[in-house]
Amino acid sequence: IGGLFNEPETGNGDVFSLCCALQGLFGVPELNCPEGFQEAQNRALQESEQLVQKACSTPPGPETVMIFDQLSDGLCRVADLADFVKIAHPDFAFREAAEEACRNIGTMVEKLNTDVELCQSLRRLLADEIVMRSLDPETRRVAELFMFDFEISGIHLDEEKRKKAVNLNVRILDLCNEFLSGTHLPNKIDKHVLPEHIRYNFTAEGNYLQVAGLHADCPDDLVREAAYKIFLYPNAEQLSRLEELLASRNSLAQLVGYDTFSHRALQGTMARNPGIRHVWKDILRNSMYNIDPGLYCPFFSLGACMEGLNSLFSQLLGISLYAEQTQRGEVWSEDVRKLAVVHETEGLLGYIYCDFFQRPDKPHQDCHFTVRGGRLRENGEYQLPVVVLMLSLPRSTRGAPTLLSPGMMENLFHEMGHAMHSMLGRTRYQHVTGTRCPTDFAEVPSILMEYFANDYRVVNQFARHYKTGQPLPKNMVSRLCESKKVCAAADMQLQVFYAVLDQIYHGKHPLRKSTTEILKETQEKVYGLPYVPNTAWQLRFSHLVGYGAKYYSYLMSRAVASMVWKQCFAQDPFDRAMGERYRREMLAHGGGKEPILMVQGMLQKLPSVEDFVDALVSDLDQDFETFITDS
């Protein structure tokens, strides 16, 4: 598999000529051209109408839950695929068609969540004690989760208020899409404003320079300062979107009976209520050291890192990754790679599409997308999950393969953790497949993979100089791991800042001050670095869309991952017995089991709030003797 990702560059990654292709995107026949989204969407909507009628006429029983899941699956298979295509496809026509499909499917979902007759069919099931006792635990939980969706959408309201809730939800969907697009848009500046010797760092467009990111890895202080101040300069239109988004979310929450959007969003999570933000006050620390990432890049070719993941998964879970040939039109860019995930005894588990490389108009973010969830079909076959991992790696050159910085390598492990959750979540229902679980549990498998990426025994298995084959020297591995530990305190402080800010934005409304003033005030109170005047970082905070009121999830998940690592894998990161326990207790259930029960099954105890905080604080402990000796 390493060779697949270390091949020299052969093209520019442009979109294929898809309209005359034999295949459609992801093998969906009609998606061989943008117009296919309309066809896929219409079919999904027609099927949903038939399933709604079937659900309303079916007597209470396990079939009710199966019909609801079929309904969810049919809509999600179009919406999830479109959700990815609308941001990642190089062709604007595809992106536009996918966004329209997302909006139309999303509108249908909101209408179904306030459909009284549909809700009554589920309510009859939940009220039938004899039938409910006969259901297996996963089926009971899925039935309760579907009812939960009805309740937080306002099913209990009168007809006029239900319509208002639907309209608010649709408006929120639009605002989320608009805000998300705005977070990635570059800012332009007259090139003469910047010193001539740094202009080459930015994309030129006539007399202007485009600043599309923070250039955080650039060694030149002036470049980083310029990028920070220009990229984060306030945009009035984006500011207006954010304010309307936060206000609309608050209105929706209050309409359906919650004090704030935070209270609504945290129902069903491990945290359960917004008081979680006060838990993190004891974990704020300072940091001291760093290392030069450039020294490590030659040892972390993309191919070597993929081989390392393959080896780790094989030893830990009995899983191998195999390259799959794609058909013309199946992928959206010629450098996308398709991997089959195969278990040593169970066979094919699913597919991962790897969209790893930078290209124009592609967002600079690392993400995992579920394109198709796993589920047990009506004919007894298992619907194999399909996911996309999207990274933003530099392309290979004629002289060298793609080389990763330590941070990029860690991000690759992180996203692959999400992929394994999707592949191994063998649930009966797609509504709870893989990462379809509470947000503060969904990040546990991905963050756990970061601990593997920072363990010298794991790194030593694959880190080789791409020219000489020399292993990464042990003292460099030690320095890398220790430097990440000493910088972890600063990162932890930053994560606390983000989490608190997110909670305040989604707390009591109207907000006491503008979002920028709240940012400044919170940063000065919680974070160690001062606010930079005339910047509005919150307008680039894309996680406000997908993680609204739940950004704390990274901290909660890190605490759980830390406990799992220390208790189960720190002694031997390749322990197959622990790998099997991890799959059995945590990965296999997706969202089909209470998260805290999965954690309890893995740790063999129920952790307390103090255990969560202690786990995070203990991660910040330094082994300075090792660091100084190896330095």
XYZ file of C-alpha atoms in Angstrom:
631
model
C 0.000 0.000 0.000
C 2.931 2.360 0.629
C 3.894 2.325 -3.038
C 0.418 3.460 -4.015
C 0.897 6.692 -2.064
C 4.575 7.195 -2.886
C 4.106 7.157 -6.653
C 5.567 10.245 -8.352
C 3.121 12.898 -9.471
C 1.608 12.109 -12.867
C -0.996 14.826 -13.289
C -2.428 17.988 -11.870
C -5.408 16.479 -10.107
C -7.950 18.160 -12.377
C -11.487 16.848 -12.549
C -12.149 14.030 -14.978
C -14.444 14.421 -17.966
C -17.326 12.824 -16.117
C -20.362 13.431 -18.271
C -19.432 10.704 -20.721
C -18.107 8.352 -18.047
C -19.432 4.855 -17.528
C -19.494 5.216 -13.750
C -20.901 7.863 -11.438
C -19.292 9.241 -8.299
C -18.714 6.496 -5.718
C -20.195 4.040 -8.238
C -23.664 5.670 -8.085
C -24.732 5.428 -11.772
C -26.737 8.660 -12.081
C -23.950 10.795 -10.563
C -21.884 10.828 -13.756
C -22.937 14.466 -14.256
C -24.243 17.277 -12.023
C -27.853 16.751 -13.133
C -27.702 13.287 -11.575
C -28.099 14.808 -8.111
C -31.623 15.891 -9.015
C -32.441 12.333 -10.093
C -30.916 10.783 -6.943
C -32.680 13.321 -4.744
C -36.088 12.800 -6.394
C -35.826 9.036 -6.060
C -34.886 9.327 -2.369
C -37.810 11.662 -1.707
C -40.277 9.371 -3.515
C -39.031 6.344 -1.574
C -39.300 8.291 1.684
C -42.986 9.040 1.015
C -43.682 5.326 0.480
C -41.794 4.399 3.657
C -43.669 7.016 5.697
C -46.965 5.475 4.587
C -45.629 2.012 5.420
C -44.438 3.122 8.877
C -47.830 4.673 9.675
C -49.725 1.494 8.730
C -47.414 -1.101 10.318
C -48.408 -2.572 13.716
C -45.949 -1.867 16.580
C -42.953 -4.199 16.425
C -39.309 -4.469 15.350
C -40.358 -3.843 11.736
C -41.310 -0.279 12.727
C -37.707 0.465 13.704
C -36.415 -1.169 10.523
C -38.721 1.000 8.366
C -37.567 4.144 10.184
C -33.966 3.126 9.557
C -34.665 2.458 5.872
C -36.176 5.932 5.691
C -33.102 7.431 7.356
C -30.734 5.411 5.154
C -32.398 6.426 1.890
C -32.176 10.127 2.705
C -28.683 9.933 4.250
C -27.199 8.112 1.257
C -27.946 11.161 -0.891
C -27.428 13.872 1.746
C -24.121 12.522 3.116
C -22.624 12.042 -0.338
C -23.798 15.505 -1.397
C -22.444 16.993 1.834
C -18.971 15.915 0.785
C -19.276 16.773 -2.911
C -20.535 20.309 -2.235
C -17.226 21.289 -0.619
C -14.649 19.015 -2.248
C -15.510 18.537 -5.932
C -13.312 20.581 -8.296
C -16.232 21.236 -10.664
C -18.466 24.141 -9.585
C -21.516 22.619 -11.305
C -21.152 19.465 -9.186
C -20.719 21.510 -6.014
C -23.790 23.615 -6.796
C -25.956 20.581 -7.620
C -24.811 18.799 -4.451
C -25.587 21.837 -2.291
C -29.107 22.030 -3.730
C -29.617 18.312 -3.014
C -28.408 18.844 0.566
C -30.883 21.648 1.058
C -33.838 19.714 -0.364
C -33.088 16.532 1.582
C -32.468 18.578 4.731
C -35.834 20.305 4.317
C -37.553 16.914 3.982
C -35.806 15.638 7.136
C -37.011 18.651 9.133
C -40.577 18.107 7.883
C -40.441 14.421 8.812
C -39.146 15.322 12.284
C -42.365 17.278 12.857
C -44.733 14.799 11.130
C -47.319 13.984 13.825
C -48.688 10.828 12.157
C -45.188 9.424 11.646
C -44.317 10.188 15.265
C -47.493 8.468 16.456
C -46.443 5.222 14.748
C -43.237 5.268 16.791
C -45.008 6.375 19.945
C -47.335 3.344 19.690
C -44.277 1.099 19.632
C -42.620 2.769 22.630
C -45.885 2.612 24.600
C -46.317 -1.132 24.020
C -44.432 -2.589 27.019
C -44.744 -6.205 25.864
C -43.298 -5.459 22.417
C -40.574 -3.204 23.856
C -39.429 -5.946 26.249
C -39.127 -8.317 23.290
C -36.732 -6.008 21.405
C -32.962 -6.408 21.620
C -31.059 -3.519 23.329
C -29.803 -1.979 20.064
C -33.300 -1.902 18.522
C -34.748 -0.331 21.691
C -32.036 2.328 21.728
C -32.535 3.167 18.036
C -36.293 3.508 18.574
C -35.629 5.879 21.491
C -33.130 7.895 19.415
C -35.664 8.380 16.642
C -38.176 9.604 19.225
C -35.509 11.920 20.637
C -35.164 13.485 17.154
C -38.900 14.160 17.109
C -38.824 15.728 20.561
C -35.933 18.145 19.986
C -37.564 19.182 16.690
C -40.752 20.308 18.462
C -43.193 17.474 17.757
C -45.088 18.470 20.927
C -45.891 21.964 19.584
C -49.074 23.065 17.881
C -49.185 23.105 14.069
C -48.265 26.768 13.687
C -45.221 26.451 15.961
C -44.142 23.210 14.260
C -44.128 25.035 10.930
C -42.082 27.803 12.543
C -39.600 25.186 13.840
C -39.254 23.692 10.343
C -38.669 27.132 8.823
C -36.079 27.944 11.498
C -34.295 24.656 10.863
C -34.212 25.261 7.109
C -32.900 28.789 7.644
C -30.234 27.418 9.991
C -29.176 24.904 7.318
C -28.766 27.737 4.811
C -26.852 29.904 7.281
C -24.566 26.986 8.143
C -23.729 26.457 4.462
C -23.137 30.167 3.907
C -21.026 30.560 7.039
C -19.008 27.428 6.236
C -18.233 28.730 2.746
C -17.162 32.048 4.223
C -14.715 30.440 6.645
C -12.612 29.184 3.711
C -12.734 32.196 1.394
C -9.359 33.946 0.980
C -8.911 37.634 1.744
C -7.342 39.911 -0.859
C -4.881 42.727 -0.244
C -3.017 45.150 -2.487
C 0.353 43.503 -3.021
C 2.186 46.805 -2.471
C 1.102 46.776 1.174
C 3.415 43.819 1.863
C 7.232 43.876 1.684
C 8.414 42.569 -1.674
C 10.536 39.772 -0.205
C 7.528 37.963 1.324
C 4.976 38.386 -1.510
C 5.905 35.080 -3.159
C 4.355 33.234 -0.192
C 0.879 34.263 -1.360
C -1.074 33.682 -4.573
C -0.921 36.693 -6.922
C -4.004 37.935 -8.766
C -3.176 41.074 -10.749
C -2.242 43.791 -8.280
C -3.641 41.773 -5.391
C -2.429 38.911 -3.235
C -4.756 36.203 -1.965
C -4.264 35.099 1.632
C -6.043 31.751 2.042
C -4.755 30.604 5.429
C -2.588 31.354 8.442
C 0.706 29.966 7.027
C 1.382 28.671 10.534
C 4.185 26.348 9.374
C 6.147 29.102 7.612
C 9.492 29.780 9.352
C 9.330 33.518 8.505
C 7.787 35.484 11.398
C 6.709 38.324 9.114
C 4.824 35.968 6.778
C 2.944 34.426 9.710
C 2.118 37.870 11.140
C 0.872 39.173 7.779
C -1.186 36.048 7.107
C -2.745 36.159 10.583
C -3.794 39.807 10.372
C -5.032 39.632 6.769
C -6.782 36.246 6.846
C -8.529 37.043 10.132
C -9.500 40.611 9.220
C -13.241 41.065 9.982
C -15.727 40.559 7.168
C -19.066 42.320 7.730
C -21.080 39.824 5.678
C -19.612 36.837 7.514
C -20.150 38.565 10.856
C -23.808 39.101 9.996
C -24.188 35.415 9.068
C -22.710 34.302 12.382
C -24.941 36.613 14.402
C -28.062 35.407 12.575
C -26.987 31.761 12.926
C -26.507 32.064 16.702
C -29.781 33.975 17.123
C -31.714 31.463 14.988
C -30.320 28.523 16.937
C -31.336 30.200 20.176
C -34.842 30.894 18.853
C -35.235 27.257 17.779
C -34.041 25.951 21.152
C -36.437 28.180 23.073
C -39.314 27.374 20.735
C -38.961 23.633 21.440
C -38.556 24.117 25.191
C -34.869 24.586 26.056
C -33.254 27.495 27.891
C -30.433 27.788 25.353
C -29.150 26.030 22.254
C -26.423 24.500 24.430
C -29.038 22.761 26.567
C -30.676 21.333 23.433
C -27.400 20.296 21.773
C -26.029 18.469 24.823
C -29.040 16.206 25.326
C -27.924 12.607 24.858
C -24.184 13.327 25.143
C -21.769 12.186 27.849
C -21.661 15.756 29.205
C -25.492 16.092 29.285
C -25.586 19.844 30.151
C -23.664 23.108 29.530
C -22.125 23.021 33.017
C -19.318 21.056 31.318
C -17.479 24.298 30.576
C -16.698 24.801 34.265
C -14.984 21.410 34.462
C -11.958 22.539 32.475
C -10.728 25.338 34.758
C -8.112 23.100 36.418
C -6.317 22.064 33.232
C -4.886 25.410 32.085
C -1.074 25.408 31.959
C 1.821 26.981 30.032
C 4.257 25.409 27.529
C 7.969 25.736 26.871
C 9.556 23.873 23.945
C 9.202 22.927 20.293
C 11.130 21.062 17.582
C 11.922 21.792 13.929
C 9.380 19.804 11.865
C 11.616 19.995 8.786
C 14.088 17.565 10.364
C 11.393 14.890 10.532
C 9.671 15.229 7.145
C 12.146 13.043 5.190
C 11.303 10.148 7.521
C 7.541 10.540 7.106
C 6.773 9.906 3.470
C 3.056 9.370 2.936
C 3.718 5.835 1.718
C 5.711 4.966 4.845
C 2.976 6.380 7.085
C 0.305 4.356 5.275
C 2.435 1.229 5.666
C 2.716 2.047 9.365
C -1.058 2.291 9.700
C -1.518 -0.925 7.749
C 0.924 -2.749 10.012
C -0.654 -1.346 13.187
C -4.195 -2.293 12.129
C -3.035 -5.744 11.101
C -1.413 -6.459 14.469
C -4.087 -4.808 16.594
C -7.314 -5.644 14.738
C -6.489 -8.225 12.061
C -7.263 -5.696 9.309
C -5.398 -4.940 6.073
C -5.773 -2.093 3.579
C -5.676 -2.981 -0.124
C -5.561 -0.679 -3.149
C -8.683 -0.908 -5.317
C -8.794 0.123 -8.973
C -11.380 2.867 -9.538
C -13.614 3.088 -12.589
C -13.676 6.160 -14.797
C -15.977 8.702 -13.184
C -16.017 6.988 -9.786
C -13.715 9.586 -8.225
C -13.676 13.370 -8.531
C -9.925 13.851 -8.977
C -7.268 11.615 -10.509
C -5.149 11.564 -7.351
C -7.917 10.109 -5.160
C -7.091 6.578 -4.025
C -9.602 3.877 -3.060
C -8.783 1.376 -0.308
C -10.596 -1.836 0.511
C -10.616 -2.656 4.229
C -10.341 -6.424 4.672
C -10.457 -8.469 7.890
C -8.356 -11.638 8.072
C -11.382 -13.873 8.738
C -14.467 -11.735 8.069
C -13.438 -10.500 4.623
C -14.346 -7.145 3.111
C -15.550 -4.585 5.687
C -15.927 -1.454 3.550
C -14.167 1.173 1.431
C -12.117 4.303 2.168
C -11.606 6.956 -0.527
C -8.428 8.917 0.223
C -8.597 12.520 -1.010
C -5.268 13.566 0.436
C -3.733 16.255 -1.775
C -4.045 20.009 -2.111
C -5.807 21.443 -5.160
C -7.383 24.798 -6.048
C -10.713 25.525 -4.292
C -10.329 22.526 -1.976
C -10.803 23.488 1.701
C -7.675 23.394 3.843
C -9.083 21.058 6.450
C -8.730 17.442 7.523
C -12.076 15.626 7.663
C -13.819 12.268 7.695
C -17.063 11.947 5.740
C -19.551 9.090 5.898
C -20.792 8.583 2.345
C -22.758 5.425 3.067
C -23.436 3.940 6.480
C -23.306 0.249 7.273
C -26.527 -1.615 8.083
C -28.170 -5.008 7.838
C -30.323 -4.978 4.714
C -33.753 -6.512 4.504
C -32.355 -9.407 2.417
C -29.895 -10.344 5.167
C -26.811 -8.894 3.415
C -24.714 -6.234 5.111
C -24.548 -2.807 3.431
C -20.828 -2.032 3.454
C -19.823 1.395 4.755
C -18.112 3.887 2.445
C -16.162 6.883 3.780
C -13.883 9.638 2.508
C -10.785 10.890 4.315
C -9.903 14.395 3.177
C -6.500 15.885 3.980
C -4.578 18.812 2.537
C -1.117 17.362 1.885
C 1.525 18.722 -0.505
C 1.878 16.832 -3.766
C 4.849 14.646 -4.554
C 7.495 16.013 -6.902
C 9.768 14.381 -9.437
C 12.507 14.219 -6.844
C 10.604 13.231 -3.724
C 7.377 11.609 -2.577
C 4.857 13.496 -0.448
C 6.591 14.199 2.875
C 4.588 14.827 6.031
C 5.450 17.011 8.977
C 4.926 15.371 12.398
C 1.656 17.289 12.692
C 0.438 16.013 9.318
C 1.375 12.469 10.280
C -0.603 12.772 13.503
C -3.607 14.169 11.600
C -3.461 11.226 9.190
C -3.599 8.806 12.151
C -6.437 10.850 13.662
C -8.621 10.717 10.551
C -7.866 7.035 10.036
C -9.200 6.470 13.558
C -12.547 7.849 12.369
C -12.383 5.563 9.334
C -11.828 2.465 11.477
C -14.787 3.460 13.653
C -16.905 3.558 10.483
C -15.520 0.271 9.155
C -15.897 -1.662 12.418
C -19.222 -0.258 13.621
C -21.166 -3.372 12.577
C -24.570 -2.146 13.670
C -27.912 -3.455 12.472
C -29.107 0.109 11.803
C -27.367 2.797 9.781
C -28.873 5.448 12.088
C -26.218 4.458 14.631
C -23.452 3.212 12.336
C -19.803 4.093 13.067
C -19.390 7.772 13.912
C -23.175 8.335 14.089
C -22.963 8.611 17.865
C -22.799 11.458 20.399
C -20.146 13.956 19.374
C -18.207 13.705 22.626
C -17.727 9.979 21.969
C -17.185 10.182 18.190
C -13.746 11.754 18.666
C -12.473 9.046 21.035
C -11.244 6.568 18.360
C -9.542 9.333 16.363
C -7.799 10.906 19.368
C -6.743 7.474 20.599
C -4.907 7.059 17.289
C -2.868 10.179 18.124
C -1.447 8.323 21.133
C -0.296 5.543 18.805
C 1.235 8.175 16.488
C 3.219 9.570 19.441
C 4.560 6.235 20.695
C 8.163 5.488 19.713
C 7.464 1.748 19.358
C 4.824 2.478 16.708
C 6.776 5.247 14.944
C 9.912 3.080 14.782
C 8.002 0.508 12.757
C 7.544 2.776 9.747
C 9.572 6.020 9.958
C 12.314 5.622 7.342
C 14.284 8.234 5.391
C 12.795 8.239 1.904
C 16.259 8.296 0.246
C 18.476 6.176 2.500
C 15.993 3.928 4.259
C 17.593 4.944 7.575
C 15.206 4.588 10.553
C 14.302 7.700 12.467
C 16.957 7.782 15.247
C 15.632 6.931 18.681
C 16.742 10.229 20.211
C 14.743 12.075 17.524
C 11.696 9.945 18.276
C 12.067 10.725 21.981
C 12.466 14.441 21.286
C 9.432 14.419 19.027
C 7.241 12.658 21.585
C 8.460 14.784 24.487
C 8.137 18.031 22.515
C 4.526 17.139 21.756
C 3.972 16.603 25.468
C 5.483 19.930 26.472
C 3.488 21.730 23.777
C 0.346 19.857 24.773
C -0.297 22.324 27.599
C -0.514 25.258 25.190
C -2.752 23.244 22.887
C -4.907 22.190 25.830
C -5.289 25.818 26.850
C -6.281 26.695 23.280
C -8.872 23.897 23.210
C -10.330 25.108 26.516
C -10.585 28.609 25.024
C -12.386 27.296 21.928
C -14.753 25.165 24.014
C -15.654 27.982 26.418
C -16.165 30.461 23.558
C -18.454 27.979 21.764
C -20.524 27.520 24.938
C -20.871 31.281 25.492
C -21.933 31.878 21.875
C -24.627 29.205 22.263
C -25.645 30.238 25.774
C -28.002 32.976 26.961
C -29.265 35.367 24.249
C -29.192 38.132 23.359
C -25.422 38.068 23.809
C -24.068 40.704 26.209
C -21.579 41.999 23.615
C -20.615 41.472 19.989
C -19.085 38.102 19.074
C -15.704 39.817 18.580
C -15.831 41.529 21.984
C -16.767 38.207 23.583
C -13.839 36.575 21.763
C -11.436 39.238 23.083
C -12.785 39.002 26.639
C -12.719 35.183 26.708
C -9.255 35.002 25.164
C -7.819 37.368 27.763
C -9.464 35.390 30.562
C -8.791 31.820 29.400
C -5.929 31.803 26.888
C -2.295 32.735 27.459
C -1.805 34.774 24.267
C -3.341 38.250 23.847
C -6.062 39.163 21.341
C -4.733 40.810 18.155
C -6.671 44.013 17.346
C -8.739 44.136 14.144
C -9.003 40.372 13.857
C -12.111 38.203 14.107
C -10.937 34.608 14.404
C -14.484 33.403 15.157
C -15.450 34.105 11.529
C -13.034 31.323 10.474
C -14.194 28.929 13.211
C -15.830 26.373 10.895
C -16.512 24.005 13.812
C -19.275 26.357 14.951
C -21.355 24.686 12.216
C -20.816 20.983 12.867
C -19.947 21.225 16.565
C -22.218 24.089 17.656
C -22.250 24.032 21.500
C -20.290 20.763 21.415
C -16.707 21.780 20.675
C -15.855 20.679 24.229
C -16.164 17.160 22.748
C -12.481 17.168 21.826
C -11.537 17.620 25.486
C -14.011 15.030 26.735
C -12.912 12.566 24.062
C -9.242 13.225 24.807
C -9.841 12.419 28.456
C -11.483 9.098 27.540
C -8.806 8.297 24.943
C -6.091 9.064 27.505
C -7.624 6.652 30.018
C -8.015 3.941 27.358
C -4.427 4.410 26.156
C -2.834 4.325 29.607
C -4.839 1.399 30.899
C -5.060 -0.740 27.767
C -2.305 0.071 25.239
C 0.570 1.968 26.884
C 2.245 -1.269 27.996
C 1.996 -2.843 24.529
C 0.528 -0.806 21.635
C 0.262 -3.978 19.517
C -1.651 -6.054 22.085
C -4.135 -8.033 19.972
C -6.277 -9.033 22.948
C -6.732 -5.372 23.874
C -7.388 -4.538 20.225
C -10.188 -7.094 20.154
C -11.619 -5.728 23.420
C -11.472 -2.223 21.961
C -13.383 -3.354 18.881
C -15.913 -5.364 20.897
C -16.593 -2.786 23.611
C -16.261 0.533 21.745
C -15.999 0.427 17.952
C -18.567 -2.242 17.124
C -21.575 -0.433 18.607
C -21.357 2.893 16.765
C -24.062 4.914 18.511
C -26.158 1.840 19.306
C -25.166 1.820 22.960
C -24.884 4.526 25.632
C -21.368 6.019 25.258
C -20.592 5.910 28.958
C -21.450 2.179 28.991
C -18.989 1.593 26.145
C -16.309 3.460 28.093
C -17.158 1.431 31.192
C -16.876 -1.815 29.223
C -13.437 -0.864 27.935
C -12.025 0.450 31.225
C -13.875 -2.087 33.411
C -15.022 0.825 35.595
C -17.289 3.872 35.398
C -15.123 7.023 35.259
C -16.053 10.097 37.301
C -15.758 13.770 36.330
C -12.576 13.884 38.439
C -11.178 10.965 36.409
C -11.769 12.939 33.190
C -9.935 16.008 34.506
C -7.110 13.933 36.022
C -6.598 12.167 32.684
C -6.166 15.478 30.870
C -3.882 16.982 33.506
C -1.701 13.869 33.713
C -1.149 14.078 29.943
C 0.640 17.373 30.564
C 3.233 15.857 32.920
C 6.709 16.194 31.427
C 9.655 13.835 31.443
C 12.140 16.700 31.248
C 15.097 14.463 32.036
C 14.498 12.460 28.866
C 13.883 15.621 26.842
C 17.045 17.389 27.997
C 19.230 14.270 27.661
C 18.052 13.555 24.119
C 18.275 17.211 23.134
